[in-house]
Short mmCIF file of C-alpha atoms in Angstrom, two decimals:
data_model
loop_
_atom_site.label_atom_id
_atom_site.label_comp_id
_atom_site.label_asym_id
_atom_site.label_seq_id
_atom_site.Cartn_x
_atom_site.Cartn_y
_atom_site.Cartn_z
CA UNK B 33 32.79 22.97 3.14
CA UNK B 34 33.01 20.11 0.62
CA UNK B 35 30.02 17.95 -0.09
CA UNK B 36 31.77 14.71 1.04
CA UNK B 37 32.22 16.11 4.57
CA UNK B 38 28.67 17.43 4.60
CA UNK B 39 27.38 13.99 3.58
CA UNK B 40 29.29 12.31 6.44
CA UNK B 41 28.09 14.83 8.98
CA UNK B 42 24.55 14.47 7.68
CA UNK B 43 24.60 10.65 8.04
CA UNK B 44 26.09 10.63 11.48
CA UNK B 45 23.80 13.43 12.65
CA UNK B 46 20.67 11.61 11.41
CA UNK B 47 21.72 8.40 13.19
CA UNK B 48 22.51 10.31 16.42
CA UNK B 49 19.25 12.30 16.46
CA UNK B 50 17.10 9.27 15.75
CA UNK B 51 18.99 7.23 18.35
CA UNK B 52 18.16 9.73 21.07
CA UNK B 53 14.52 9.56 20.15
CA UNK B 54 14.01 12.80 18.26
CA UNK B 55 11.04 12.61 15.82
CA UNK B 56 12.14 12.22 12.23
CA UNK B 57 10.40 15.43 11.11
CA UNK B 58 12.25 17.61 13.57
CA UNK B 59 15.58 15.77 13.10
CA UNK B 60 15.37 16.28 9.35
CA UNK B 61 14.49 19.98 9.73
CA UNK B 62 17.40 20.64 12.06
CA UNK B 63 19.83 18.84 9.73
CA UNK B 64 18.52 20.72 6.72
CA UNK B 65 19.48 23.98 8.35
CA UNK B 66 22.91 22.53 9.29
CA UNK B 67 23.51 21.40 5.70
CA UNK B 68 22.74 24.87 4.36
CA UNK B 69 24.95 26.52 6.92
CA UNK B 70 27.89 24.15 6.23
CA UNK B 71 27.59 24.69 2.49
CA UNK B 72 26.74 28.36 2.14
CA UNK B 73 27.72 30.12 5.38
CA UNK B 74 30.11 27.92 7.46
CA UNK B 75 31.34 31.00 9.37
CA UNK B 76 28.12 30.75 11.41
CA UNK B 77 29.66 27.69 13.10
CA UNK B 78 33.10 29.13 13.69
CA UNK B 79 32.13 32.79 14.21
CA UNK B 80 28.41 33.11 15.02
CA UNK B 81 28.73 36.87 15.62
CA UNK B 82 29.06 37.32 11.84
CA UNK B 83 25.28 36.66 11.49
CA UNK B 84 23.89 38.84 8.70
CA UNK B 85 27.02 38.93 6.63
CA UNK B 86 26.54 35.78 4.53
CA UNK B 87 24.32 34.46 1.70
CA UNK B 88 21.88 32.87 4.15
CA UNK B 89 21.49 35.44 6.87
CA UNK B 90 22.24 38.54 4.79
CA UNK B 91 19.27 38.07 2.45
CA UNK B 92 17.05 35.39 4.08
CA UNK B 93 14.25 35.79 1.55
CA UNK B 94 16.37 34.84 -1.44
CA UNK B 95 18.99 32.38 -2.52
CA UNK B 96 19.01 28.79 -1.17
CA UNK B 97 16.36 29.52 1.49
CA UNK B 98 13.94 30.82 -1.13
CA UNK B 99 14.48 27.73 -3.28
CA UNK B 100 13.91 25.48 -0.27
CA UNK B 101 10.77 27.34 0.75
CA UNK B 102 9.33 27.02 -2.78
CA UNK B 103 10.03 23.31 -2.81
CA UNK B 104 8.22 22.71 0.48
CA UNK B 105 5.34 24.95 -0.53
CA UNK B 106 4.98 23.22 -3.90
CA UNK B 107 4.75 19.78 -2.28
CA UNK B 108 2.31 20.80 0.45
CA UNK B 109 -0.02 22.52 -2.02
CA UNK B 110 -0.13 19.61 -4.44
CA UNK B 111 -3.78 18.66 -4.93
CA UNK B 112 -3.11 14.93 -4.79
CA UNK B 113 -1.85 15.29 -1.22
CA UNK B 114 -5.48 15.75 -0.12
CA UNK B 115 -6.10 12.11 -0.94
CA UNK B 116 -3.94 10.97 2.01
CA UNK B 117 -6.24 12.23 4.85
CA UNK B 118 -9.25 11.04 2.84
CA UNK B 119 -7.91 7.48 2.56
CA UNK B 120 -6.94 7.52 6.24
CA UNK B 121 -10.49 8.71 7.17
CA UNK B 122 -11.95 5.95 5.04
CA UNK B 123 -9.77 3.32 6.77
CA UNK B 124 -10.72 4.69 10.21
CA UNK B 125 -14.40 4.40 9.38
CA UNK B 126 -13.89 0.84 8.14
CA UNK B 127 -12.12 -0.16 11.39
CA UNK B 128 -14.77 1.29 13.67
CA UNK B 129 -17.80 0.04 11.79
CA UNK B 130 -18.86 -3.61 11.53
CA UNK B 131 -18.02 -3.83 7.81
CA UNK B 132 -14.67 -5.55 8.42
CA UNK B 133 -16.10 -8.05 10.92
CA UNK B 134 -18.90 -9.04 8.55
CA UNK B 135 -16.38 -9.44 5.78
CA UNK B 136 -14.29 -11.77 7.94
CA UNK B 137 -17.36 -13.82 8.91
CA UNK B 138 -18.41 -14.25 5.28
CA UNK B 139 -14.95 -15.31 4.13
CA UNK B 140 -14.77 -17.73 7.05
CA UNK B 141 -18.06 -19.35 6.01
CA UNK B 142 -16.50 -20.40 2.66
CA UNK B 143 -13.08 -21.56 3.91
CA UNK B 144 -13.62 -22.80 7.51
CA UNK B 145 -13.36 -26.48 6.46
CA UNK B 146 -10.13 -25.92 4.57
CA UNK B 147 -6.78 -26.74 6.27
CA UNK B 148 -5.31 -23.37 7.28
CA UNK B 149 -8.57 -21.71 6.18
CA UNK B 150 -8.58 -19.06 8.97
CA UNK B 151 -5.06 -17.94 7.96
CA UNK B 152 -6.05 -17.89 4.30
CA UNK B 153 -9.17 -15.88 5.17
CA UNK B 154 -7.01 -13.43 7.08
CA UNK B 155 -4.73 -12.94 4.05
CA UNK B 156 -7.68 -12.48 1.63
CA UNK B 157 -9.32 -10.01 4.04
CA UNK B 158 -6.04 -8.08 4.19
CA UNK B 159 -5.93 -7.88 0.38
CA UNK B 160 -9.49 -6.56 0.28
CA UNK B 161 -8.83 -3.99 2.98
CA UNK B 162 -5.65 -2.88 1.26
CA UNK B 163 -7.61 -2.40 -1.97
CA UNK B 164 -10.11 -0.25 -0.07
CA UNK B 165 -7.83 2.15 1.81
CA UNK B 166 -4.10 1.62 1.34
CA UNK B 167 -3.42 2.07 5.09
CA UNK B 168 -1.07 -0.36 6.86
CA UNK B 169 -1.16 0.10 10.64
CA UNK B 170 -4.92 -0.04 10.96
CA UNK B 171 -5.10 -3.35 9.07
CA UNK B 172 -2.65 -5.05 11.38
CA UNK B 173 -4.54 -3.83 14.46
CA UNK B 174 -7.93 -4.86 13.07
CA UNK B 175 -6.69 -8.30 11.99
CA UNK B 176 -5.07 -8.73 15.40
CA UNK B 177 -8.42 -8.04 17.08
CA UNK B 178 -10.53 -10.21 14.77
CA UNK B 179 -8.35 -13.03 13.50
CA UNK B 180 -5.63 -13.61 16.13
CA UNK B 181 -8.00 -14.75 18.96
CA UNK B 182 -9.80 -16.98 16.49
CA UNK B 183 -6.63 -18.70 15.31
CA UNK B 184 -5.19 -19.10 18.82
CA UNK B 185 -8.54 -20.51 20.05
CA UNK B 186 -8.49 -23.16 17.27
CA UNK B 187 -4.92 -24.16 18.17
CA UNK B 188 -3.07 -22.58 15.24
CA UNK B 189 0.70 -22.34 15.51
CA UNK B 190 1.42 -19.00 17.18
CA UNK B 191 4.20 -18.04 14.81
CA UNK B 192 2.04 -18.81 11.79
CA UNK B 193 -0.80 -16.71 13.17
CA UNK B 194 1.42 -13.76 13.98
CA UNK B 195 3.32 -13.84 10.68
CA UNK B 196 0.16 -14.18 8.64
CA UNK B 197 -1.50 -11.17 10.30
CA UNK B 198 1.46 -8.81 10.06
CA UNK B 199 2.68 -9.83 6.60
CA UNK B 200 -0.80 -9.71 5.12
CA UNK B 201 -1.67 -6.55 7.08
CA UNK B 202 1.24 -4.69 5.44
CA UNK B 203 0.02 -5.45 1.91
CA UNK B 204 -1.48 -1.90 1.78
CA UNK B 205 2.04 -0.77 0.84
CA UNK B 206 1.89 -2.58 -2.51
CA UNK B 207 -1.77 -2.90 -3.42
CA UNK B 208 -3.50 0.22 -4.82
CA UNK B 209 -4.54 2.76 -3.58
CA UNK B 210 -1.25 2.64 -1.65
CA UNK B 211 -0.30 5.87 0.18
CA UNK B 212 3.37 4.93 -0.25
CA UNK B 213 2.86 4.97 -4.06
CA UNK B 214 1.05 8.31 -3.82
CA UNK B 215 3.92 9.96 -1.90
CA UNK B 216 6.46 8.40 -4.28
CA UNK B 217 4.54 9.76 -7.26
CA UNK B 218 4.39 13.22 -5.79
CA UNK B 219 8.11 13.32 -5.01
CA UNK B 220 9.29 11.89 -8.33
CA UNK B 221 6.52 13.53 -10.47
CA UNK B 222 5.52 10.06 -11.72
CA UNK B 223 1.98 9.22 -12.81
CA UNK B 224 0.22 7.87 -9.72
CA UNK B 225 -2.34 6.08 -11.87
CA UNK B 226 0.48 4.34 -13.72
CA UNK B 227 2.09 3.39 -10.43
CA UNK B 228 -1.18 1.92 -9.24
CA UNK B 229 -1.53 -0.08 -12.46
CA UNK B 230 2.05 -1.33 -12.38
CA UNK B 231 1.81 -2.46 -8.74
CA UNK B 232 -1.28 -4.62 -9.26
CA UNK B 233 0.50 -7.79 -10.38
CA UNK B 234 3.47 -7.54 -7.96
CA UNK B 235 1.08 -6.78 -5.06
CA UNK B 236 -1.18 -9.74 -5.76
CA UNK B 237 1.89 -11.88 -6.52
CA UNK B 238 3.15 -11.20 -3.00
CA UNK B 239 -0.32 -11.95 -1.53
CA UNK B 240 -0.39 -15.21 -3.54
CA UNK B 241 3.06 -16.19 -2.21
CA UNK B 242 1.79 -15.72 1.35
CA UNK B 243 -1.31 -17.84 0.73
CA UNK B 244 0.68 -20.55 -1.07
CA UNK B 245 3.10 -20.65 1.84
CA UNK B 246 0.18 -21.09 4.29
CA UNK B 247 -1.33 -23.89 2.19
CA UNK B 248 2.01 -25.72 1.84
CA UNK B 249 2.97 -25.33 5.49
CA UNK B 250 -0.41 -26.45 6.83
CA UNK B 251 -0.50 -29.46 4.52
CA UNK B 252 2.99 -30.50 5.59
CA UNK B 253 2.38 -29.73 9.25
CA UNK B 254 -1.38 -30.25 9.95
CA UNK B 255 -0.83 -29.67 13.63
CA UNK B 256 -0.05 -26.00 12.83
CA UNK B 257 -3.66 -25.45 11.66
CA UNK B 258 -6.21 -27.89 13.20
CA UNK B 259 -9.61 -28.03 11.54
CA UNK B 260 -12.54 -26.69 13.62
CA UNK B 261 -15.30 -29.09 14.62
CA UNK B 262 -18.01 -29.35 11.93
CA UNK B 263 -21.30 -27.56 12.56
CA UNK B 264 -24.41 -29.70 12.21
CA UNK B 265 -26.31 -28.91 9.02
CA UNK B 266 -23.47 -26.87 7.52
CA UNK B 267 -23.14 -27.35 3.77
CA UNK B 268 -19.94 -29.05 2.64
CA UNK B 269 -18.09 -30.01 -0.49
CA UNK B 270 -19.73 -29.49 -3.83
CA UNK B 271 -22.90 -28.06 -2.22
CA UNK B 272 -20.89 -25.22 -0.70
CA UNK B 273 -19.34 -24.59 -4.10
CA UNK B 274 -22.83 -24.28 -5.68
CA UNK B 275 -23.86 -21.86 -2.93
CA UNK B 276 -20.80 -19.74 -3.62
CA UNK B 277 -21.60 -19.85 -7.34
CA UNK B 278 -25.05 -18.50 -6.56
CA UNK B 279 -23.53 -15.65 -4.61
CA UNK B 280 -21.14 -14.84 -7.47
CA UNK B 281 -24.05 -14.85 -9.94
CA UNK B 282 -25.82 -12.22 -7.90
CA UNK B 283 -22.63 -10.09 -7.85
CA UNK B 284 -22.22 -10.58 -11.63
CA UNK B 285 -25.82 -9.54 -12.28
CA UNK B 286 -25.47 -6.40 -10.21
CA UNK B 287 -22.11 -5.37 -11.50
CA UNK B 288 -22.97 -6.06 -15.15
CA UNK B 289 -26.26 -4.18 -14.78
CA UNK B 290 -24.49 -1.08 -13.47
CA UNK B 291 -21.98 -1.15 -16.34
CA UNK B 292 -24.82 -1.76 -18.87
CA UNK B 293 -26.78 1.26 -17.60
CA UNK B 294 -23.61 3.39 -17.57
CA UNK B 295 -22.79 2.52 -21.17
CA UNK B 296 -26.44 3.04 -22.20
CA UNK B 297 -26.43 6.46 -20.60
CA UNK B 298 -23.26 7.55 -22.41
CA UNK B 299 -24.64 6.30 -25.74
CA UNK B 300 -28.14 7.76 -25.47
CA UNK B 301 -26.94 11.13 -24.15
CA UNK B 302 -24.58 11.51 -27.04
CA UNK B 303 -21.49 11.84 -24.83
CA UNK B 304 -19.64 9.07 -26.72
CA UNK B 305 -20.05 10.97 -29.93
CA UNK B 306 -18.44 14.14 -28.51
CA UNK B 307 -15.77 12.41 -26.56
CA UNK B 308 -12.51 11.95 -28.44
CA UNK B 309 -10.42 10.65 -25.51
CA UNK B 310 -10.55 7.43 -23.50
CA UNK B 311 -12.49 8.80 -20.51
CA UNK B 312 -15.43 6.43 -21.03
CA UNK B 313 -13.72 3.09 -20.68
CA UNK B 314 -16.24 0.25 -21.09
CA UNK B 315 -18.82 2.82 -21.86
CA UNK B 316 -19.25 2.58 -25.62
CA UNK B 317 -22.06 0.85 -27.57
CA UNK B 318 -19.93 -2.23 -28.37
CA UNK B 319 -20.02 -3.13 -24.66
CA UNK B 320 -23.82 -3.10 -24.39
CA UNK B 321 -24.42 -6.65 -25.71
CA UNK B 322 -21.56 -7.99 -23.59
CA UNK B 323 -22.88 -6.53 -20.35
CA UNK B 324 -26.45 -7.47 -21.33
CA UNK B 325 -25.35 -11.03 -22.03
CA UNK B 326 -23.62 -11.24 -18.64
CA UNK B 327 -26.83 -10.16 -16.89
CA UNK B 328 -28.89 -12.74 -18.76
CA UNK B 329 -26.31 -15.45 -18.06
CA UNK B 330 -26.36 -14.64 -14.32
CA UNK B 331 -30.15 -14.75 -14.15
CA UNK B 332 -30.30 -18.06 -16.04
CA UNK B 333 -27.76 -19.57 -13.61
CA UNK B 334 -29.66 -18.22 -10.54
CA UNK B 335 -33.21 -19.26 -11.53
CA UNK B 336 -32.76 -22.36 -13.76
CA UNK B 337 -29.45 -23.95 -12.90
CA UNK B 338 -28.68 -23.30 -9.23
CA UNK B 339 -32.21 -22.52 -8.10
CA UNK B 340 -33.67 -19.58 -6.19
CA UNK B 341 -33.41 -21.21 -2.75
CA UNK B 342 -29.74 -22.08 -3.15
CA UNK B 343 -28.96 -18.64 -4.55
CA UNK B 344 -30.74 -16.93 -1.65
CA UNK B 345 -28.84 -19.01 0.87
CA UNK B 346 -25.57 -18.28 -0.88
CA UNK B 347 -26.38 -14.55 -0.67
CA UNK B 348 -27.00 -14.85 3.08
CA UNK B 349 -23.69 -16.59 3.56
CA UNK B 350 -21.66 -14.12 1.48
CA UNK B 351 -23.42 -10.76 1.79
CA UNK B 352 -20.74 -9.49 4.19
CA UNK B 353 -18.44 -9.21 1.16
CA UNK B 354 -20.75 -6.88 -0.73
CA UNK B 355 -19.88 -3.64 1.12
CA UNK B 356 -16.12 -4.02 0.67
CA UNK B 357 -16.61 -4.88 -3.03
CA UNK B 358 -18.76 -1.77 -3.47
CA UNK B 359 -16.09 0.41 -1.82
CA UNK B 360 -13.36 -1.07 -4.01
CA UNK B 361 -15.56 -0.58 -7.08
CA UNK B 362 -16.19 3.05 -6.14
CA UNK B 363 -12.49 3.86 -5.52
CA UNK B 364 -10.72 1.86 -8.22
CA UNK B 365 -13.61 1.96 -10.69
CA UNK B 366 -13.75 5.78 -10.62
CA UNK B 367 -9.96 5.96 -11.20
CA UNK B 368 -9.67 3.42 -14.01
CA UNK B 369 -13.03 4.21 -15.51
CA UNK B 370 -11.81 7.71 -16.21
CA UNK B 371 -14.46 9.27 -13.95
CA UNK B 372 -12.26 10.97 -11.38
CA UNK B 373 -8.69 11.45 -10.34
CA UNK B 374 -6.99 9.97 -7.27
CA UNK B 375 -8.12 12.67 -4.86
CA UNK B 376 -11.78 12.61 -5.89
CA UNK B 377 -11.79 8.79 -5.77
CA UNK B 378 -10.49 8.95 -2.16
CA UNK B 379 -13.32 11.34 -1.27
CA UNK B 380 -15.89 9.13 -3.01
CA UNK B 381 -14.57 6.08 -1.16
CA UNK B 382 -14.81 7.81 2.25
CA UNK B 383 -18.34 8.93 1.40
CA UNK B 384 -19.29 5.43 0.26
CA UNK B 385 -18.09 3.90 3.56
CA UNK B 386 -20.02 6.54 5.54
CA UNK B 387 -23.18 5.92 3.53
CA UNK B 388 -22.87 2.15 3.99
CA UNK B 389 -22.39 2.65 7.73
CA UNK B 390 -25.53 4.77 7.82
CA UNK B 391 -27.58 2.14 5.97
CA UNK B 392 -26.27 -0.53 8.36
CA UNK B 393 -27.33 1.59 11.37
CA UNK B 394 -23.75 1.87 12.63
CA UNK B 395 -23.09 5.54 11.91
CA UNK B 396 -23.00 7.82 14.99
CA UNK B 397 -21.39 11.00 16.08
CA UNK B 398 -18.80 9.10 18.10
CA UNK B 399 -17.88 6.94 15.08
CA UNK B 400 -17.30 9.97 12.85
CA UNK B 401 -15.55 12.01 15.57
CA UNK B 402 -13.16 9.18 16.51
CA UNK B 403 -12.39 8.57 12.83
CA UNK B 404 -11.71 12.29 12.29
CA UNK B 405 -9.41 12.44 15.35
CA UNK B 406 -7.42 9.51 14.14
CA UNK B 407 -7.19 11.06 10.65
CA UNK B 408 -5.98 14.33 12.19
CA UNK B 409 -3.27 12.61 14.20
CA UNK B 410 -2.04 10.36 11.35
CA UNK B 411 -2.11 13.11 8.79
CA UNK B 412 -0.31 15.51 11.17
CA UNK B 413 2.49 12.98 11.65
CA UNK B 414 2.85 12.42 7.91
CA UNK B 415 2.79 16.14 7.12
CA UNK B 416 5.45 17.05 9.72
CA UNK B 417 7.70 14.28 8.52
CA UNK B 418 7.05 15.44 4.95
CA UNK B 419 8.01 19.03 5.76
CA UNK B 420 11.20 18.04 7.59
CA UNK B 421 12.31 15.40 5.14
CA UNK B 422 11.53 17.63 2.11
CA UNK B 423 13.59 20.40 3.70
CA UNK B 424 16.53 18.05 4.26
CA UNK B 425 16.30 16.50 0.82
CA UNK B 426 16.00 19.98 -0.74
CA UNK B 427 18.95 21.37 1.23
CA UNK B 428 21.13 18.37 0.31
CA UNK B 429 20.08 18.72 -3.32
CA UNK B 430 20.99 22.43 -3.36
CA UNK B 431 24.33 21.60 -1.76
CA UNK B 432 25.06 19.14 -4.62
CA UNK B 433 24.56 15.92 -2.65
CA UNK B 434 22.71 13.83 -5.27
CA UNK B 435 25.36 14.53 -7.88
CA UNK B 436 28.07 13.59 -5.42
CA UNK B 437 26.36 10.30 -4.50
CA UNK B 438 25.53 9.53 -8.11
CA UNK B 439 29.13 10.11 -9.24
CA UNK B 440 30.40 8.00 -6.30
CA UNK B 441 28.11 5.04 -7.03
CA UNK B 442 28.40 5.11 -10.84
CA UNK B 443 32.12 5.62 -10.51
CA UNK B 444 32.52 2.57 -8.31
CA UNK B 445 32.75 0.42 -11.50
CA UNK B 446 30.13 -1.99 -10.13
CA UNK B 447 27.95 -3.72 -12.75
CA UNK B 448 24.44 -2.35 -13.14
CA UNK B 449 22.75 -5.04 -11.10
CA UNK B 450 25.47 -4.67 -8.43
CA UNK B 451 24.59 -0.98 -8.08
CA UNK B 452 20.87 -1.78 -7.83
CA UNK B 453 21.54 -4.52 -5.25
CA UNK B 454 23.65 -2.04 -3.22
CA UNK B 455 20.66 0.32 -3.28
CA UNK B 456 18.39 -2.51 -2.16
CA UNK B 457 20.69 -3.24 0.83
CA UNK B 458 20.70 0.47 1.77
CA UNK B 459 16.86 0.68 1.50
CA UNK B 460 16.45 -2.50 3.57
CA UNK B 461 18.85 -1.21 6.21
CA UNK B 462 17.21 2.23 6.37
CA UNK B 463 13.82 0.56 6.49
CA UNK B 464 14.76 -1.24 9.68
CA UNK B 465 15.37 2.05 11.46
CA UNK B 466 13.38 4.77 9.72
CA UNK B 467 9.78 5.45 8.75
CA UNK B 468 8.93 4.94 5.05
CA UNK B 469 7.89 8.59 4.65
CA UNK B 470 11.39 9.75 5.53
CA UNK B 471 12.99 7.18 3.23
CA UNK B 472 10.93 8.12 0.18
CA UNK B 473 11.64 11.82 0.76
CA UNK B 474 15.33 11.51 1.60
CA UNK B 475 16.61 8.55 -0.36
CA UNK B 476 14.47 8.28 -3.53
CA UNK B 477 15.46 11.74 -4.86
CA UNK B 478 19.07 10.59 -4.72
CA UNK B 479 18.65 7.00 -5.97
CA UNK B 480 16.14 7.48 -8.82
CA UNK B 481 18.36 9.74 -10.95
CA UNK B 482 21.16 7.18 -10.61
CA UNK B 483 18.89 4.34 -11.76
CA UNK B 484 17.76 6.46 -14.70
CA UNK B 485 21.46 6.93 -15.73
CA UNK B 486 22.13 3.16 -15.74
CA UNK B 487 22.10 1.21 -19.06
CA UNK B 488 18.47 0.11 -19.50
CA UNK B 489 19.46 -3.17 -21.18
CA UNK B 490 21.44 -4.23 -18.08
CA UNK B 491 18.55 -3.80 -15.60
CA UNK B 492 17.18 -7.24 -14.70
CA UNK B 493 18.02 -10.69 -16.06
CA UNK B 494 14.81 -11.64 -17.91
CA UNK B 495 13.30 -9.32 -20.49
CA UNK B 496 14.09 -5.62 -20.98
CA UNK B 497 12.39 -2.73 -19.28
CA UNK B 498 11.21 0.13 -21.48
CA UNK B 499 12.99 3.45 -20.63
CA UNK B 500 9.74 5.29 -19.99
CA UNK B 501 8.88 2.79 -17.20
CA UNK B 502 12.09 3.01 -15.23
CA UNK B 503 10.70 5.42 -12.59
CA UNK B 504 7.56 3.30 -12.30
CA UNK B 505 9.50 0.07 -11.91
CA UNK B 506 11.76 1.57 -9.29
CA UNK B 507 8.73 2.86 -7.39
CA UNK B 508 7.23 -0.64 -7.27
CA UNK B 509 10.62 -2.05 -6.17
CA UNK B 510 10.78 0.61 -3.47
CA UNK B 511 7.36 -0.33 -2.20
CA UNK B 512 8.36 -3.97 -2.06
CA UNK B 513 11.36 -2.91 0.02
CA UNK B 514 9.03 -1.09 2.40
CA UNK B 515 7.00 -4.30 2.70
CA UNK B 516 10.09 -5.87 4.25
CA UNK B 517 10.69 -2.83 6.47
CA UNK B 518 7.33 -3.24 8.19
CA UNK B 519 8.47 -6.60 9.56
CA UNK B 520 12.20 -5.90 9.98
CA UNK B 521 13.64 -5.87 13.55
CA UNK B 522 14.41 -3.93 15.63
CA UNK B 523 11.81 -1.27 14.77
CA UNK B 524 9.41 -3.12 12.44
CA UNK B 525 6.20 -1.14 13.02
CA UNK B 526 3.95 -4.14 12.34
CA UNK B 527 5.27 -5.83 15.46
CA UNK B 528 4.31 -2.84 17.65
CA UNK B 529 0.91 -2.53 16.03
CA UNK B 530 0.17 -6.17 16.78
CA UNK B 531 1.65 -6.03 20.26
CA UNK B 532 -0.86 -3.28 21.20
CA UNK B 533 -3.74 -5.74 20.76
CA UNK B 534 -2.10 -9.15 21.29
CA UNK B 535 -2.61 -11.21 24.48
CA UNK B 536 -0.12 -10.46 27.27
CA UNK B 537 1.74 -13.78 26.87
CA UNK B 538 2.89 -12.83 23.35
CA UNK B 539 6.11 -10.84 23.57
CA UNK B 540 7.82 -8.68 20.95
CA UNK B 541 10.44 -11.40 20.64
CA UNK B 542 7.69 -13.90 19.84
CA UNK B 543 6.24 -11.57 17.21
CA UNK B 544 9.62 -10.96 15.48
CA UNK B 545 10.23 -14.72 15.57
CA UNK B 546 6.97 -15.30 13.68
CA UNK B 547 8.05 -12.84 11.00
CA UNK B 548 11.12 -14.77 9.75
CA UNK B 549 9.57 -16.99 7.04
CA UNK B 550 7.38 -14.12 5.83
CA UNK B 551 10.40 -11.81 5.45
CA UNK B 552 11.86 -14.56 3.25
CA UNK B 553 8.63 -14.56 1.16
CA UNK B 554 8.85 -10.75 0.77
CA UNK B 555 12.51 -11.01 -0.32
CA UNK B 556 11.51 -13.68 -2.87
CA UNK B 557 8.90 -11.30 -4.33
CA UNK B 558 11.49 -8.52 -4.39
CA UNK B 559 13.87 -10.86 -6.23
CA UNK B 560 11.21 -11.49 -8.87
CA UNK B 561 10.93 -7.74 -9.50
CA UNK B 562 14.71 -7.39 -9.80
CA UNK B 563 15.15 -10.46 -12.08
CA UNK B 564 12.09 -9.73 -14.27
CA UNK B 565 11.49 -5.92 -14.40
CA UNK B 566 8.96 -6.05 -17.30
CA UNK B 567 6.45 -7.62 -14.89
CA UNK B 568 5.39 -4.02 -14.04
CA UNK B 569 4.63 -3.30 -17.70
CA UNK B 570 2.12 -6.05 -18.32
CA UNK B 571 -0.96 -3.97 -17.40
CA UNK B 572 0.50 -0.67 -18.65
CA UNK B 573 0.49 -1.67 -22.31
#
């Protein structure tokens, strides 16, 4: 059977199976078998009694089935895959401990007298949580439990509150350590560390767009974000700024001290002399006076400029931010400091959260058990979808599908940006109906080779992307697409996550209505990536 007919049957079959409610993992697995049969042994469909006479059934341990089995086995035994349950476990511990609530309270202290401050706090908290775990669903649920009642109680516009929570809660897709980027890196054999580095600026750009929108909207429509009543004796204005400066000085002193001791250890132990690579970033002797100077500066500010009393009060107001900062430092610092790989960093992050919970007196058997059960369920879902989608993508590849699609798209005589925009439309459409795991496993192996065949000088409108960064750029663009998919009706998962914890009077229709301006913000950020591709290279050089 020709590959064009197989492609049509595959597309219609996938739509039909998903429409009747079959899980994506099983639908993909069934269709993978169908693709192999149509391509290599179609007589099984017309004359099933010939079983055992063809290339598939005659020698089941060889040929296409063997290639497919090796592909699935290779993916499931990849060491980096272990980081996914570790990050999920870390996120589950964060949700069930009081770390997130204390973080929200501390952020609220600094911004509660700012117009739209609660919404801004919610967005900043989402960024911090995304940088800790890279999990999306849990963030939306947690923000819905903590921030939504607060905003509704203060009289915030319902659409603004809903959109802020769901758009900010999905930032884990873009901001490292994103699980979406990990899966993309595994499938495309792209450096996950490079993907993390490249997504920093686009991720924080999107978060900035959301915060800027909140500020502009609440300034133009003050009724959308009423200010809470002032608390007697609460510091305001410049005094609050000085308290925050005291808190930052304590953080600077602690962080610089750790880096100073680290560099001193590497220098005195002689490891810098024997190390010829770049494993000890910020760990050489030239950094010692810089870190030492930062420590001295922080102490001078705390004791002689701001004062001990003000610094101590600032610490009390902001100490809820310390635990999240420590976790981010452990995870991202161990990766970019050359200490560990992605998987080990995930394990260290999960251990750090557990240790913090123990010191806070929140650790218990129930906490760990519930977190493990959630990790098991979430990981099981991802793994089954991974198996099914990898089988389908592998079967379609063996049948010649990617070459057929590539020749069809490239031969359409569309300009380069026209081809990329067509891909974006397809990704946005698929994202409205399918889970991101299935999309990255099914669509990316087809689209990425096409993008890599396009003239590099015609990608984007401003600047030129270096050829070695094409796969990285497309990975970041894909993640920005998935940002939109989390809010896209009719199956935007963020809406269902929030609905599970929202008050009864908020319907799914209300939730999707609140998404509209934030989908526009996400599309704006996606447009920046398409117009100016070199934005992903800034931190890679």
